[in-house]
XYZ file of C-alpha atoms in Angstrom:
92
model
C 0.000 0.000 0.000
C 1.393 3.369 -1.024
C 1.557 6.155 1.521
C -0.098 9.351 0.270
C 2.424 11.932 -0.878
C 2.858 15.068 1.197
C 2.495 18.508 -0.355
C 6.271 19.214 -0.192
C 6.926 15.859 -1.877
C 4.450 16.628 -4.681
C 5.914 20.122 -5.111
C 9.444 18.711 -5.421
C 8.309 16.198 -8.060
C 6.549 18.918 -10.055
C 9.538 21.286 -9.864
C 12.068 18.650 -10.941
C 9.804 17.367 -13.738
C 9.313 20.900 -15.015
C 13.055 21.586 -15.035
C 13.845 18.288 -16.756
C 11.248 19.190 -19.392
C 13.030 22.497 -19.952
C 16.430 20.826 -20.260
C 15.304 17.871 -22.377
C 12.499 18.524 -24.868
C 9.908 15.789 -25.562
C 11.607 15.031 -28.874
C 14.644 13.797 -26.879
C 13.162 12.207 -23.742
C 9.997 10.840 -22.152
C 9.386 12.021 -18.612
C 6.854 10.210 -16.443
C 5.822 10.800 -12.859
C 5.111 7.762 -10.656
C 5.497 5.338 -13.570
C 5.313 1.636 -12.713
C 8.458 -0.004 -14.067
C 7.205 -3.314 -15.398
C 8.140 -6.431 -13.513
C 10.390 -4.526 -11.111
C 7.361 -3.258 -9.225
C 9.157 -0.001 -8.563
C 7.481 3.331 -9.087
C 10.067 6.130 -9.112
C 8.860 9.630 -8.428
C 10.203 10.674 -11.841
C 11.267 8.329 -14.623
C 13.178 9.567 -17.682
C 13.789 7.580 -20.884
C 16.245 9.124 -23.321
C 15.896 8.331 -27.017
C 19.463 6.975 -26.956
C 18.489 4.307 -24.404
C 19.671 5.940 -21.178
C 17.205 5.722 -18.302
C 17.044 7.712 -15.081
C 14.939 7.291 -11.954
C 14.548 10.161 -9.508
C 13.479 9.313 -5.970
C 12.622 11.973 -3.417
C 13.031 10.629 0.103
C 11.655 12.243 3.186
C 12.107 10.248 6.310
C 12.036 6.549 5.466
C 15.377 5.458 4.037
C 15.084 1.762 4.955
C 14.650 0.488 1.367
C 16.989 2.936 -0.341
C 19.856 0.450 -0.819
C 17.509 -2.331 -1.959
C 15.867 -0.059 -4.552
C 19.269 1.223 -5.694
C 20.422 -2.333 -6.356
C 17.297 -3.065 -8.411
C 17.835 0.068 -10.504
C 21.504 -0.832 -11.028
C 20.557 -4.347 -12.097
C 18.191 -2.922 -14.708
C 20.721 -0.409 -16.040
C 18.802 2.592 -14.689
C 20.752 5.491 -13.196
C 19.053 6.421 -9.948
C 19.174 9.881 -8.437
C 18.160 10.206 -4.781
C 17.102 13.487 -3.246
C 17.121 13.175 0.527
C 16.180 16.309 2.397
C 15.453 17.033 6.000
C 13.230 19.819 4.667
C 10.876 17.102 3.445
C 10.851 15.168 6.700
C 7.546 15.779 8.500
């Protein structure tokens, strides 16, 4: 069961997605928020697929870091570069 996202978490996702869209136009990348990644059963906050095959997953963490290493290893195994944003400003 997914925990509802807090307002600061949603705002961070929107801000990062907007900036990625400015840096990488839709003709070069696909940017998805909360996209289920197939059989991995992971749902990164922001998922980016470059036309050249590179893939990025952005995760915004606020508080619970218990599964960070496990998720990182899954991303690595799938060839996805994961970017983690951990901020005490997002911790309730």
